[in-house]
């Protein structure tokens, strides 16, 4: 009986692995097919000047709009695209769509795009991004590239040369998700970042968790001493917003200002005549 049980267990385990492998393979196949099918699209999250309340631009966030699987968030397909070598083409095709769209907006509005650590191993990355700018006519001065610290470990000198080329073109560079992972203050010196983004995990919990609050103030202080402006992500309410303003964070984003939007929703937002940010709108409501 023990032997039979054992065998059953073994074959159950094997079947489980097989099922997982099969669903992964089918996901990989679906991703491959979805690229030429135009199922990967840019979503946009508002980035707000925390001092004036003005809309500064948007962070572009990738979404998979699958007729079969529904709306898929990036965490479900970016890792597979990275492991299978599809991330470069996938990313460039979504960024291209974002540039084509954003070119028609108010020329003050910027877009920030996320670049995977895998892409930062490509010596041609800077050239590819510049090629997109030339082809779409989107100005370099309106583009910010977000990279995470984990990108910098494998090959710092390549990352430095890519970042150098991008900056020479007038593209700005932000250090994304600062405070998570292998944060090292040395990285802040190794690369000429134009901006540091505080990860949403600290920001959204700053009133529930003393450590989060301490980390947010420490990063804000660091930004002030190094003279690098800070963007806070994950602003979910008014209390967080006020605290971040007091700490001197210059820019912010989060569900308090709005969820990521598709192209139609952005067009709709931008076409509203009295396009006023939430903070100012609220101030007006309370003063009348
Ligand atoms: P990220 O760069 O840190 O992007 C911010 C994420 O926080 C987004 O999730 C956004 O929807 C979410 N978020 C924004 N405000 C709030 C808030 O107030 N509360 C909460 N709880 N969450 C908020 P999303 O779109 O699921 O993206 C997750 C991550 O996927 C991004 O993190 C980014 O690292 C990656 N990603 C997204 N698009 C791309 C892409 O095109 N290429 C690459 N390489 N990575 C991407
Ligand atoms: Mg980002
Ligand atoms: Mg981030
Ligand atoms: Mg983050």
Coordinates of C-alpha atoms and ligand atoms in Angstrom, one line a residue:
X1 CA 0.0 0.0 0.0
X2 CA 2.9 2.3 0.9
X3 CA 4.4 1.6 -2.4
X4 CA 1.2 2.3 -4.2
X5 CA 0.7 5.5 -2.3
X6 CA 4.2 6.5 -3.0
X7 CA 3.7 5.9 -6.7
X8 CA 0.5 7.8 -6.7
X9 CA 2.1 10.7 -5.0
X10 CA 4.9 10.7 -7.4
X11 CA 2.7 10.5 -10.5
X12 CA 0.4 13.2 -9.0
X13 CA 3.5 15.5 -8.5
X14 CA 4.7 14.7 -12.0
X15 CA 1.2 15.5 -13.5
X16 CA 1.2 18.8 -11.5
X17 CA 4.5 19.8 -13.0
X18 CA 3.4 18.8 -16.4
X19 CA 0.3 20.8 -16.2
X20 CA 2.3 23.8 -15.0
X21 CA 4.7 23.4 -17.8
X22 CA 2.0 23.0 -20.4
X23 CA 0.2 26.2 -19.2
X24 CA 3.4 28.1 -19.3
X25 CA 4.2 26.9 -22.7
X26 CA 0.8 27.9 -23.9
X27 CA 1.1 31.3 -22.2
X28 CA 4.5 31.7 -24.0
X29 CA 2.9 30.7 -27.3
X30 CA 0.0 33.1 -26.7
X31 CA 2.3 36.0 -26.0
X32 CA 4.3 35.3 -29.2
X33 CA 1.0 35.3 -31.2
X34 CA -0.3 38.3 -29.4
X35 CA 2.5 40.6 -30.4
X36 CA 1.7 40.8 -34.2
X37 CA -1.9 40.7 -33.2
X38 CA -1.5 44.1 -31.5
X39 CA -2.8 42.8 -28.2
X40 CA -0.2 44.6 -26.1
X41 CA -1.1 48.2 -25.5
X42 CA 0.1 51.1 -23.4
X43 CA -2.0 52.2 -20.4
X44 CA -1.2 55.6 -18.8
X45 CA -1.0 56.7 -15.1
X46 CA -1.1 60.4 -14.3
X47 CA 2.0 62.0 -12.8
X48 CA 1.2 65.2 -10.8
X49 CA 3.3 68.1 -9.8
X50 CA 2.8 68.0 -6.0
X51 CA 3.5 71.7 -5.6
X52 CA 1.2 73.2 -8.2
X53 CA -1.2 70.2 -8.6
X54 CA -0.6 70.3 -12.4
X55 CA -0.7 67.2 -14.6
X56 CA 3.0 66.8 -15.8
X57 CA 2.6 63.6 -17.8
X58 CA 2.0 59.9 -17.6
X59 CA 3.9 56.7 -16.7
X60 CA 3.3 54.2 -19.5
X61 CA 2.3 50.8 -18.1
X62 CA 2.0 47.8 -20.4
X63 CA -1.2 45.8 -20.6
X64 CA -2.1 42.7 -22.5
X65 CA -5.7 43.0 -23.8
X66 CA -6.3 39.3 -24.7
X67 CA -9.6 38.3 -26.4
X68 CA -9.2 35.0 -24.6
X69 CA -7.6 35.8 -21.3
X70 CA -9.0 39.3 -20.6
X71 CA -6.9 42.2 -19.3
X72 CA -3.6 40.9 -18.1
X73 CA -1.2 43.0 -15.9
X74 CA 2.5 43.2 -16.7
X75 CA 3.6 41.0 -13.8
X76 CA 1.9 38.1 -15.5
X77 CA 3.7 38.5 -18.9
X78 CA 6.8 40.6 -18.5
X79 CA 8.8 37.9 -16.6
X80 CA 8.0 35.3 -19.3
X81 CA 8.8 37.8 -22.1
X82 CA 12.1 38.4 -20.3
X83 CA 13.0 34.7 -20.0
X84 CA 12.1 33.9 -23.6
X85 CA 13.9 36.8 -25.2
X86 CA 10.7 38.5 -26.4
X87 CA 10.9 41.5 -24.0
X88 CA 13.0 43.7 -26.4
X89 CA 10.6 43.6 -29.3
X90 CA 7.5 43.6 -27.1
X91 CA 8.7 46.6 -25.1
X92 CA 9.6 48.6 -28.2
X93 CA 6.3 47.9 -29.9
X94 CA 4.4 49.2 -26.9
X95 CA 6.6 52.2 -26.4
X96 CA 6.2 53.0 -30.1
X97 CA 2.4 53.1 -29.6
X98 CA 2.7 55.3 -26.6
X99 CA 4.9 57.8 -28.5
X100 CA 2.6 57.9 -31.5
X101 CA -0.3 58.7 -29.1
X102 CA 1.6 61.1 -26.8
X103 CA 2.8 63.1 -29.8
X104 CA -0.7 64.5 -30.2
X105 CA -1.0 65.6 -26.6
X106 CA -0.2 69.0 -25.1
X107 CA 3.6 69.3 -25.8
X108 CA 4.3 70.0 -22.1
X109 CA 3.2 66.4 -21.2
X110 CA 5.9 63.8 -20.7
X111 CA 5.9 60.0 -20.8
X112 CA 7.9 57.7 -18.6
X113 CA 8.6 54.2 -19.8
X114 CA 9.9 51.2 -17.9
X115 CA 12.9 49.3 -19.2
X116 CA 13.6 45.8 -18.0
X117 CA 17.0 44.7 -16.6
X118 CA 17.2 42.3 -19.5
X119 CA 16.9 45.1 -22.0
X120 CA 19.7 46.9 -20.3
X121 CA 22.0 44.1 -21.4
X122 CA 21.4 45.1 -25.0
X123 CA 24.3 47.3 -26.3
X124 CA 21.9 48.6 -29.0
X125 CA 19.2 49.7 -26.5
X126 CA 19.9 53.4 -26.7
X127 CA 20.0 53.3 -30.5
X128 CA 16.7 51.4 -30.6
X129 CA 15.0 54.0 -28.4
X130 CA 16.5 56.9 -30.5
X131 CA 15.2 55.2 -33.6
X132 CA 11.7 55.1 -32.2
X133 CA 11.9 58.8 -31.4
X134 CA 13.0 59.6 -35.0
X135 CA 10.4 57.3 -36.5
X136 CA 7.5 58.6 -34.4
X137 CA 8.6 62.3 -34.2
X138 CA 8.2 62.2 -30.4
X139 CA 10.7 64.6 -28.8
X140 CA 13.5 63.2 -26.6
X141 CA 12.9 66.0 -24.1
X142 CA 9.5 64.6 -23.3
X143 CA 10.8 61.1 -22.6
X144 CA 11.9 59.7 -19.3
X145 CA 13.3 56.2 -19.0
X146 CA 12.8 54.3 -15.7
X147 CA 15.3 51.7 -14.7
X148 CA 15.5 49.6 -11.5
X149 CA 18.6 49.1 -9.4
X150 CA 18.6 45.3 -10.1
X151 CA 19.6 46.3 -13.7
X152 CA 22.8 47.8 -12.6
X153 CA 24.4 44.8 -10.9
X154 CA 25.1 42.5 -13.9
X155 CA 26.9 45.0 -16.0
X156 CA 27.3 48.4 -14.6
X157 CA 29.6 49.7 -17.3
X158 CA 27.2 48.7 -20.1
X159 CA 24.3 50.4 -18.1
X160 CA 26.5 53.5 -17.7
X161 CA 27.2 53.7 -21.4
X162 CA 23.5 53.1 -22.4
X163 CA 22.4 55.8 -19.9
X164 CA 25.1 58.1 -21.1
X165 CA 23.9 57.8 -24.7
X166 CA 20.3 58.3 -23.7
X167 CA 21.2 61.4 -21.7
X168 CA 23.2 62.8 -24.6
X169 CA 20.0 62.7 -26.7
X170 CA 18.2 64.7 -24.0
X171 CA 16.3 61.8 -22.5
X172 CA 15.9 61.8 -18.7
X173 CA 16.6 58.8 -16.5
X174 CA 14.7 57.9 -13.3
X175 CA 15.7 55.3 -10.8
X176 CA 12.5 53.2 -10.2
X177 CA 11.3 51.4 -7.1
X178 CA 14.0 52.9 -4.9
X179 CA 14.2 51.4 -1.5
X180 CA 13.3 47.8 -2.6
X181 CA 15.7 45.0 -3.5
X182 CA 19.4 45.7 -3.3
X183 CA 19.4 49.4 -2.7
X184 CA 22.8 50.8 -2.7
X185 CA 23.7 54.4 -2.2
X186 CA 26.7 53.8 -4.5
X187 CA 24.3 53.5 -7.4
X188 CA 23.2 57.0 -6.9
X189 CA 26.7 58.2 -7.6
X190 CA 27.5 55.7 -10.4
X191 CA 24.7 57.0 -12.7
X192 CA 23.5 60.5 -13.3
X193 CA 19.9 60.0 -12.4
X194 CA 17.5 62.9 -13.1
X195 CA 14.9 61.5 -10.6
X196 CA 14.4 59.0 -7.9
X197 CA 11.1 57.2 -7.6
X198 CA 10.1 55.9 -4.1
X199 CA 8.4 52.5 -4.4
X200 CA 4.7 52.4 -3.7
X201 CA 5.1 49.7 -1.1
X202 CA 6.6 52.4 1.3
X203 CA 4.4 55.3 0.2
X204 CA 1.0 53.6 0.4
X205 CA 1.7 52.2 3.9
X206 CA 3.4 55.2 5.4
X207 CA 0.5 55.9 7.8
X208 CA 0.2 52.2 8.9
X209 CA 3.8 51.4 9.3
X210 CA 6.5 53.4 11.1
X211 CA 9.4 51.9 9.1
X212 CA 7.7 52.8 5.8
X213 CA 7.3 56.4 7.0
X214 CA 10.9 56.5 8.1
X215 CA 12.1 55.1 4.7
X216 CA 10.0 57.7 2.8
X217 CA 11.4 60.6 4.8
X218 CA 15.0 59.2 4.5
X219 CA 14.7 59.0 0.7
X220 CA 13.1 62.4 0.5
X221 CA 16.0 63.8 2.6
X222 CA 18.5 62.0 0.4
X223 CA 16.9 63.5 -2.7
X224 CA 17.2 67.0 -1.1
X225 CA 20.8 66.6 -0.2
X226 CA 21.8 65.1 -3.5
X227 CA 19.7 67.6 -5.3
X228 CA 17.8 64.9 -7.2
X229 CA 14.0 65.4 -7.4
X230 CA 11.7 62.7 -6.0
X231 CA 8.7 61.1 -7.5
X232 CA 6.5 59.2 -5.0
X233 CA 4.3 56.4 -6.4
X234 CA 1.4 54.8 -4.7
X235 CA -0.3 57.9 -3.4
X236 CA -3.7 56.6 -2.3
X237 CA -5.2 59.3 -0.1
X238 CA -5.1 62.9 1.0
X239 CA -3.0 62.3 4.1
X240 CA -0.3 60.7 2.2
X241 CA -0.3 63.5 -0.4
X242 CA 0.0 66.2 2.3
X243 CA 2.8 64.4 4.1
X244 CA 4.7 63.9 0.8
X245 CA 4.3 67.6 0.0
X246 CA 5.7 68.5 3.4
X247 CA 8.6 66.2 2.8
X248 CA 9.4 68.1 -0.5
X249 CA 8.5 65.4 -3.0
X250 CA 8.1 67.2 -6.3
X251 CA 6.1 64.7 -8.2
X252 CA 3.6 61.9 -7.4
X253 CA 1.3 59.4 -8.9
X254 CA -1.2 56.9 -7.5
X255 CA -4.8 55.9 -7.3
X256 CA -5.7 59.2 -5.5
X257 CA -5.1 60.9 -8.8
X258 CA -6.4 58.1 -10.9
X259 CA -6.0 54.5 -12.0
X260 CA -4.0 53.7 -15.1
X261 CA -6.1 54.6 -18.2
X262 CA -6.3 53.3 -21.8
X263 CA -5.8 55.6 -24.7
X264 CA -9.4 56.6 -25.1
X265 CA -9.7 57.4 -21.4
X266 CA -6.6 59.6 -21.7
X267 CA -8.0 61.4 -24.7
X268 CA -11.2 62.0 -22.8
X269 CA -9.3 63.4 -19.8
X270 CA -7.2 65.7 -21.9
X271 CA -10.2 67.0 -23.8
X272 CA -12.0 68.2 -20.7
X273 CA -11.8 71.9 -20.8
X274 CA -11.3 72.5 -17.1
X275 CA -8.6 69.9 -16.7
X276 CA -7.8 70.5 -13.1
X277 CA -6.0 68.1 -10.9
X278 CA -7.8 66.5 -7.9
X279 CA -6.1 68.7 -5.3
X280 CA -7.0 72.0 -6.8
X281 CA -10.5 70.8 -7.8
X282 CA -11.1 69.9 -4.2
X283 CA -9.8 73.2 -2.9
X284 CA -12.2 75.0 -5.2
X285 CA -15.1 72.9 -4.1
X286 CA -14.4 73.6 -0.4
X287 CA -13.9 77.4 -1.0
X288 CA -17.2 78.0 -2.8
Ligands
LIG1 P1 6.2 50.3 -11.4 O1 7.1 50.8 -12.5 O2 6.6 50.5 -10.0 O3 4.8 50.8 -11.7 C1 3.9 51.3 -10.8 C2 2.9 50.2 -10.5 O4 2.1 50.6 -9.4 C3 1.8 50.0 -11.6 O5 1.4 48.6 -11.6 C4 0.7 50.8 -11.1 O6 -0.6 50.4 -11.7 C5 0.7 50.6 -9.6 N1 0.1 51.7 -8.9 C6 0.1 53.0 -9.2 N2 -0.5 53.7 -8.3 C7 -0.9 52.9 -7.3 C8 -1.5 53.0 -6.0 O7 -1.9 54.1 -5.6 N3 -1.7 51.9 -5.3 C9 -1.3 50.7 -5.7 N4 -1.5 49.6 -4.9 N5 -0.7 50.5 -6.9 C10 -0.5 51.6 -7.7 P2 1.4 47.8 -12.9 O8 0.8 48.5 -14.0 O9 0.7 46.5 -12.5 O10 2.9 47.6 -13.2 C11 3.7 46.8 -12.3 C12 5.1 46.8 -12.7 O11 5.3 46.2 -14.0 C13 5.6 48.2 -12.9 O12 6.0 48.7 -11.6 C14 6.8 48.0 -13.8 O13 8.0 47.6 -13.1 C15 6.4 46.8 -14.7 N6 6.0 47.3 -16.0 C16 4.9 47.9 -16.4 N7 4.9 48.2 -17.7 C17 6.1 47.7 -18.2 C18 6.8 47.8 -19.4 O14 6.3 48.3 -20.4 N8 8.0 47.3 -19.5 C19 8.6 46.7 -18.4 N9 9.9 46.3 -18.5 N10 8.1 46.7 -17.2 C20 6.8 47.2 -17.1
LIG2 MG1 7.9 52.4 -13.2
LIG3 MG1 7.9 52.1 -9.8
LIG4 MG1 7.0 50.1 -7.8

